[in-house]
């Protein structure tokens, strides 16, 4: 055994029937029991220091799992969810206290499943729409070239009727206010704030009116995008309580209007262009406006 002061060898000596440890270097005398207790305490502290990085993995996996779960409905949540899932597995394999690691594993797995389901569903819908477009083009090519006057008049009338029934492109009045028939979207205001990391963000507010015959939410009906310096802004996480942002996922009954809020990251204080359109549509109907932040 070594001396804790000078790291010299300790020698056992007996004095009045009791054994002591005497350092051969600094000549200090130690009680064997006190020396053993101090050694155990030091080893416990080192174990705690060793556990600290492993505990950090558990916390990181849980945070990434929660972020991935919150963003899973937007599709981009699959990225933090996958990272959180991998880190959670590493934490479970190396850390004794596994509560937070299990929470990170569960939230990450749920976020991956939801995001994957949304991406697969969107891809399937797009493929079906594309196939329908290709079929209509082929049928148009197979139509006979010769037509009598009556058929040509009927076709021209049908084209005029179909053109009149299609929704008109909203006027360029630098204000988002349009109606697709099933729902209406109208810009009501905006605010500049800070996200959970303290970076600047833009909160856009608009009224969502459900004119369809079924319950609907803004999340599955409206596609609101923001652009700054020609680049699409990423969705930001706003930590403060905001009722309008909480309404984004809520269903509303037919004929009901609800104020919605969405948050976007800002790179600077230059103007922001908003672009609103239908989430799933066969046409390119959209409405745009520019917001001056300064």
Tab-separated table of C-alpha atoms in Angstrom:
chain	number	residue	atom	x	y	z
A	1	UNK	CA	0.000	0.000	0.000
A	2	UNK	CA	1.227	3.504	-0.898
A	3	UNK	CA	1.184	6.685	1.146
A	4	UNK	CA	-1.578	9.060	-0.058
A	5	UNK	CA	0.727	12.076	0.504
A	6	UNK	CA	4.082	11.103	-1.009
A	7	UNK	CA	3.259	7.757	-2.671
A	8	UNK	CA	5.967	5.968	-0.646
A	9	UNK	CA	5.556	2.446	0.718
A	10	UNK	CA	3.764	2.080	4.059
A	11	UNK	CA	5.255	-0.118	6.781
A	12	UNK	CA	3.123	-1.944	9.398
A	13	UNK	CA	4.204	-1.235	12.991
A	14	UNK	CA	2.646	-2.221	16.294
A	15	UNK	CA	2.300	0.265	19.158
A	16	UNK	CA	0.603	-0.618	22.479
A	17	UNK	CA	-1.060	-3.644	20.983
A	18	UNK	CA	-2.492	-1.756	17.998
A	19	UNK	CA	-1.171	-1.840	14.457
A	20	UNK	CA	-0.459	1.325	12.475
A	21	UNK	CA	0.836	2.138	9.015
A	22	UNK	CA	3.941	4.330	8.920
A	23	UNK	CA	5.140	6.041	5.718
A	24	UNK	CA	8.774	5.364	4.908
A	25	UNK	CA	9.075	8.731	3.139
A	26	UNK	CA	7.216	11.426	5.072
A	27	UNK	CA	7.090	9.376	8.324
A	28	UNK	CA	3.372	10.023	8.824
A	29	UNK	CA	1.310	7.507	10.783
A	30	UNK	CA	-2.051	6.264	9.419
A	31	UNK	CA	-4.875	4.247	10.893
A	32	UNK	CA	-5.507	1.264	8.564
A	33	UNK	CA	-9.316	1.604	8.844
A	34	UNK	CA	-9.308	5.356	8.054
A	35	UNK	CA	-6.989	4.789	5.122
A	36	UNK	CA	-9.233	2.073	3.662
A	37	UNK	CA	-12.341	4.277	4.012
A	38	UNK	CA	-10.661	7.167	2.211
A	39	UNK	CA	-9.606	4.810	-0.608
A	40	UNK	CA	-13.188	3.537	-1.063
A	41	UNK	CA	-14.532	7.111	-1.194
A	42	UNK	CA	-12.043	8.037	-3.893
A	43	UNK	CA	-12.992	5.041	-6.012
A	44	UNK	CA	-16.697	5.931	-5.701
A	45	UNK	CA	-15.996	9.429	-6.949
A	46	UNK	CA	-14.080	8.074	-9.923
A	47	UNK	CA	-16.982	5.766	-10.749
A	48	UNK	CA	-19.337	8.728	-10.667
A	49	UNK	CA	-17.015	10.660	-12.982
A	50	UNK	CA	-16.963	7.702	-15.347
A	51	UNK	CA	-20.767	7.501	-15.315
A	52	UNK	CA	-21.177	11.194	-16.212
A	53	UNK	CA	-20.495	10.827	-19.985
A	54	UNK	CA	-22.802	7.803	-20.120
A	55	UNK	CA	-25.558	9.747	-18.371
A	56	UNK	CA	-25.096	12.487	-20.971
A	57	UNK	CA	-25.832	9.960	-23.716
A	58	UNK	CA	-29.125	9.059	-22.045
A	59	UNK	CA	-30.147	12.723	-21.764
A	60	UNK	CA	-29.151	13.382	-25.382
A	61	UNK	CA	-31.161	10.403	-26.660
A	62	UNK	CA	-34.233	11.508	-24.701
A	63	UNK	CA	-34.024	15.106	-25.997
A	64	UNK	CA	-33.557	13.968	-29.613
A	65	UNK	CA	-36.422	11.499	-29.228
A	66	UNK	CA	-38.785	14.227	-27.997
A	67	UNK	CA	-37.736	16.619	-30.797
A	68	UNK	CA	-38.160	13.857	-33.393
A	69	UNK	CA	-41.617	13.036	-32.033
A	70	UNK	CA	-42.720	16.694	-32.133
A	71	UNK	CA	-41.487	17.148	-35.713
A	72	UNK	CA	-42.586	13.741	-36.997
A	73	UNK	CA	-45.820	15.144	-38.485
A	74	UNK	CA	-43.706	17.429	-40.703
A	75	UNK	CA	-41.560	14.561	-41.997
A	76	UNK	CA	-38.247	16.141	-40.936
A	77	UNK	CA	-38.587	14.624	-37.465
A	78	UNK	CA	-37.238	11.326	-38.786
A	79	UNK	CA	-33.663	12.688	-38.723
A	80	UNK	CA	-33.389	13.579	-34.981
A	81	UNK	CA	-35.462	10.480	-34.170
A	82	UNK	CA	-33.012	8.136	-35.932
A	83	UNK	CA	-30.028	9.779	-34.203
A	84	UNK	CA	-31.774	9.595	-30.827
A	85	UNK	CA	-32.609	5.910	-31.424
A	86	UNK	CA	-28.947	5.027	-32.091
A	87	UNK	CA	-27.701	7.012	-29.078
A	88	UNK	CA	-30.347	5.380	-26.851
A	89	UNK	CA	-29.125	1.908	-27.839
A	90	UNK	CA	-25.526	2.896	-27.013
A	91	UNK	CA	-26.636	4.351	-23.662
A	92	UNK	CA	-28.592	1.204	-22.776
A	93	UNK	CA	-25.572	-0.948	-23.505
A	94	UNK	CA	-23.114	1.100	-21.426
A	95	UNK	CA	-25.103	2.828	-18.659
A	96	UNK	CA	-26.573	1.325	-15.503
A	97	UNK	CA	-29.303	3.963	-14.948
A	98	UNK	CA	-31.443	3.321	-18.024
A	99	UNK	CA	-34.623	5.316	-17.358
A	100	UNK	CA	-33.879	8.289	-19.636
A	101	UNK	CA	-32.287	6.037	-22.266
A	102	UNK	CA	-35.484	3.957	-22.437
A	103	UNK	CA	-37.561	7.154	-22.749
A	104	UNK	CA	-35.324	8.317	-25.606
A	105	UNK	CA	-35.607	4.911	-27.291
A	106	UNK	CA	-39.419	4.878	-27.105
A	107	UNK	CA	-39.958	8.491	-28.268
A	108	UNK	CA	-37.432	8.075	-31.096
A	109	UNK	CA	-39.079	4.864	-32.288
A	110	UNK	CA	-42.557	6.455	-32.279
A	111	UNK	CA	-41.225	9.504	-34.145
A	112	UNK	CA	-39.596	7.271	-36.790
A	113	UNK	CA	-42.824	5.307	-37.324
A	114	UNK	CA	-45.015	8.425	-37.667
A	115	UNK	CA	-42.571	10.251	-39.981
A	116	UNK	CA	-42.067	7.153	-42.149
A	117	UNK	CA	-45.838	6.625	-42.437
A	118	UNK	CA	-46.377	10.255	-43.516
A	119	UNK	CA	-43.556	10.109	-46.084
A	120	UNK	CA	-44.802	6.806	-47.515
A	121	UNK	CA	-48.390	8.088	-47.707
A	122	UNK	CA	-47.317	11.293	-49.460
A	123	UNK	CA	-45.217	9.363	-51.978
A	124	UNK	CA	-48.095	7.002	-52.712
A	125	UNK	CA	-50.524	9.901	-53.272
A	126	UNK	CA	-48.089	11.647	-55.630
A	127	UNK	CA	-47.518	8.474	-57.634
A	128	UNK	CA	-51.280	7.938	-58.028
A	129	UNK	CA	-51.754	11.514	-59.220
A	130	UNK	CA	-48.908	11.189	-61.699
A	131	UNK	CA	-50.324	7.945	-63.046
A	132	UNK	CA	-53.711	9.556	-63.576
A	133	UNK	CA	-52.081	12.403	-65.457
A	134	UNK	CA	-50.200	9.990	-67.753
A	135	UNK	CA	-53.390	8.025	-68.481
A	136	UNK	CA	-55.311	11.158	-69.474
A	137	UNK	CA	-52.487	12.216	-71.843
A	138	UNK	CA	-52.440	8.788	-73.557
A	139	UNK	CA	-56.207	8.800	-73.980
A	140	UNK	CA	-56.011	12.254	-75.539
A	141	UNK	CA	-53.464	11.006	-78.098
A	142	UNK	CA	-55.664	8.033	-79.109
A	143	UNK	CA	-58.673	10.214	-79.925
A	144	UNK	CA	-59.455	10.347	-83.664
A	145	UNK	CA	-58.270	13.413	-85.531
A	146	UNK	CA	-61.494	13.888	-87.547
A	147	UNK	CA	-64.523	15.261	-85.743
A	148	UNK	CA	-67.761	16.609	-87.045
A	149	UNK	CA	-68.948	20.119	-86.316
A	150	UNK	CA	-71.400	19.047	-83.617
A	151	UNK	CA	-68.766	17.138	-81.658
A	152	UNK	CA	-66.295	20.021	-81.952
A	153	UNK	CA	-68.924	22.451	-80.632
A	154	UNK	CA	-69.695	20.122	-77.713
A	155	UNK	CA	-66.010	19.743	-76.877
A	156	UNK	CA	-65.462	23.502	-76.981
A	157	UNK	CA	-68.454	24.054	-74.686
A	158	UNK	CA	-67.230	21.397	-72.266
A	159	UNK	CA	-63.783	22.999	-72.196
A	160	UNK	CA	-65.302	26.399	-71.449
A	161	UNK	CA	-67.446	24.927	-68.660
A	162	UNK	CA	-64.505	23.091	-67.105
A	163	UNK	CA	-62.358	26.215	-67.305
A	164	UNK	CA	-65.038	28.279	-65.589
A	165	UNK	CA	-65.442	25.663	-62.818
A	166	UNK	CA	-61.718	25.646	-61.953
A	167	UNK	CA	-60.660	27.938	-59.077
A	168	UNK	CA	-59.119	31.187	-60.214
A	169	UNK	CA	-55.595	32.191	-59.207
A	170	UNK	CA	-55.767	34.768	-56.363
A	171	UNK	CA	-55.003	38.343	-57.347
A	172	UNK	CA	-51.482	39.558	-56.630
A	173	UNK	CA	-52.395	42.019	-53.862
A	174	UNK	CA	-49.488	41.077	-51.536
A	175	UNK	CA	-51.938	39.475	-49.120
A	176	UNK	CA	-52.658	35.787	-48.549
A	177	UNK	CA	-56.454	35.491	-48.811
A	178	UNK	CA	-57.857	32.701	-50.974
A	179	UNK	CA	-60.567	30.055	-51.007
A	180	UNK	CA	-60.161	26.598	-52.545
A	181	UNK	CA	-63.761	25.554	-51.979
A	182	UNK	CA	-62.995	23.067	-49.213
A	183	UNK	CA	-61.246	25.626	-47.013
A	184	UNK	CA	-60.195	29.286	-46.852
A	185	UNK	CA	-56.895	30.793	-45.674
A	186	UNK	CA	-56.430	34.442	-44.675
A	187	UNK	CA	-53.260	36.063	-43.275
A	188	UNK	CA	-53.902	37.907	-39.977
A	189	UNK	CA	-50.446	38.987	-38.790
A	190	UNK	CA	-46.923	38.032	-37.779
A	191	UNK	CA	-44.404	38.484	-34.954
A	192	UNK	CA	-40.634	38.147	-34.578
A	193	UNK	CA	-39.390	36.163	-31.573
A	194	UNK	CA	-36.707	33.682	-30.487
A	195	UNK	CA	-36.681	29.900	-30.746
A	196	UNK	CA	-35.588	27.484	-28.019
A	197	UNK	CA	-31.906	28.191	-28.799
A	198	UNK	CA	-32.330	31.971	-28.715
A	199	UNK	CA	-32.106	32.379	-32.511
A	200	UNK	CA	-34.513	34.787	-34.287
A	201	UNK	CA	-37.690	33.260	-35.679
A	202	UNK	CA	-40.857	34.441	-37.441
A	203	UNK	CA	-44.351	33.457	-36.264
A	204	UNK	CA	-46.998	33.698	-39.009
A	205	UNK	CA	-50.691	33.868	-38.051
A	206	UNK	CA	-53.598	33.055	-40.376
A	207	UNK	CA	-57.283	32.113	-40.146
A	208	UNK	CA	-58.146	28.611	-41.343
A	209	UNK	CA	-61.829	28.078	-42.290
A	210	UNK	CA	-63.128	24.570	-42.921
A	211	UNK	CA	-65.720	24.737	-45.726
A	212	UNK	CA	-65.759	20.980	-46.416
A	213	UNK	CA	-68.331	18.465	-45.203
A	214	UNK	CA	-65.908	16.681	-42.836
A	215	UNK	CA	-63.678	17.625	-39.934
A	216	UNK	CA	-60.258	18.904	-41.032
A	217	UNK	CA	-57.129	20.514	-39.608
A	218	UNK	CA	-54.693	23.033	-41.022
A	219	UNK	CA	-51.842	20.495	-40.726
A	220	UNK	CA	-53.389	18.172	-43.347
A	221	UNK	CA	-54.948	20.882	-45.544
A	222	UNK	CA	-52.635	23.903	-45.838
A	223	UNK	CA	-49.018	24.025	-47.007
A	224	UNK	CA	-47.568	27.309	-45.733
A	225	UNK	CA	-43.911	27.970	-46.693
A	226	UNK	CA	-41.593	30.894	-45.929
A	227	UNK	CA	-38.637	32.022	-48.081
A	228	UNK	CA	-35.809	34.395	-47.174
A	229	UNK	CA	-33.122	35.492	-49.667
A	230	UNK	CA	-34.605	32.962	-52.096
A	231	UNK	CA	-34.114	29.998	-49.731
A	232	UNK	CA	-36.915	28.152	-47.918
A	233	UNK	CA	-36.865	28.766	-44.145
A	234	UNK	CA	-36.748	25.789	-41.815
A	235	UNK	CA	-39.453	25.159	-39.240
A	236	UNK	CA	-38.448	26.501	-35.796
A	237	UNK	CA	-39.377	25.293	-32.311
A	238	UNK	CA	-41.025	28.018	-30.220
A	239	UNK	CA	-40.857	27.033	-26.530
A	240	UNK	CA	-43.202	29.682	-25.077
A	241	UNK	CA	-46.915	28.927	-24.747
A	242	UNK	CA	-48.746	30.024	-27.898
A	243	UNK	CA	-52.420	29.161	-28.398
A	244	UNK	CA	-52.399	29.770	-32.172
A	245	UNK	CA	-49.442	27.408	-32.671
A	246	UNK	CA	-51.200	24.771	-30.579
A	247	UNK	CA	-54.179	25.036	-32.967
A	248	UNK	CA	-52.085	23.804	-35.931
A	249	UNK	CA	-52.914	20.129	-35.311
A	250	UNK	CA	-56.500	20.606	-34.072
A	251	UNK	CA	-59.466	19.418	-36.152
A	252	UNK	CA	-62.274	21.903	-36.793
A	253	UNK	CA	-65.827	21.099	-37.804
A	254	UNK	CA	-67.366	22.290	-41.099
A	255	UNK	CA	-68.054	26.027	-41.123
A	256	UNK	CA	-65.595	26.732	-38.261
A	257	UNK	CA	-62.714	29.248	-38.380
A	258	UNK	CA	-59.586	28.842	-36.204
A	259	UNK	CA	-56.520	31.090	-35.923
A	260	UNK	CA	-53.318	29.164	-36.693
A	261	UNK	CA	-49.676	29.982	-35.947
A	262	UNK	CA	-46.537	28.550	-37.591
A	263	UNK	CA	-42.907	29.334	-36.703
A	264	UNK	CA	-39.937	29.629	-39.112
A	265	UNK	CA	-36.186	30.216	-38.568
A	266	UNK	CA	-34.688	33.530	-39.738
A	267	UNK	CA	-31.162	33.991	-41.120
A	268	UNK	CA	-31.336	37.802	-40.893
A	269	UNK	CA	-33.900	40.629	-40.886
A	270	UNK	CA	-34.386	40.774	-44.661
A	271	UNK	CA	-37.919	40.499	-46.152
A	272	UNK	CA	-39.711	37.133	-45.976
A	273	UNK	CA	-41.965	35.789	-48.746
A	274	UNK	CA	-44.894	33.607	-47.670
A	275	UNK	CA	-46.397	31.046	-50.030
A	276	UNK	CA	-49.679	29.283	-49.182
A	277	UNK	CA	-51.151	26.413	-51.166
A	278	UNK	CA	-53.247	23.295	-50.779
A	279	UNK	CA	-51.315	20.366	-49.290
A	280	UNK	CA	-52.592	17.807	-51.835
A	281	UNK	CA	-53.844	19.291	-55.099
A	282	UNK	CA	-53.978	18.670	-58.846
A	283	UNK	CA	-53.393	22.317	-59.779
A	284	UNK	CA	-50.783	24.937	-58.915
A	285	UNK	CA	-53.146	27.283	-57.077
A	286	UNK	CA	-51.220	29.334	-54.512
A	287	UNK	CA	-51.139	32.777	-52.932
A	288	UNK	CA	-48.046	34.755	-51.944
A	289	UNK	CA	-47.112	37.870	-50.002
A	290	UNK	CA	-43.949	39.603	-48.780
A	291	UNK	CA	-43.382	40.611	-45.141
A	292	UNK	CA	-41.036	43.457	-44.236
A	293	UNK	CA	-39.350	42.631	-40.929
A	294	UNK	CA	-37.656	45.985	-40.393
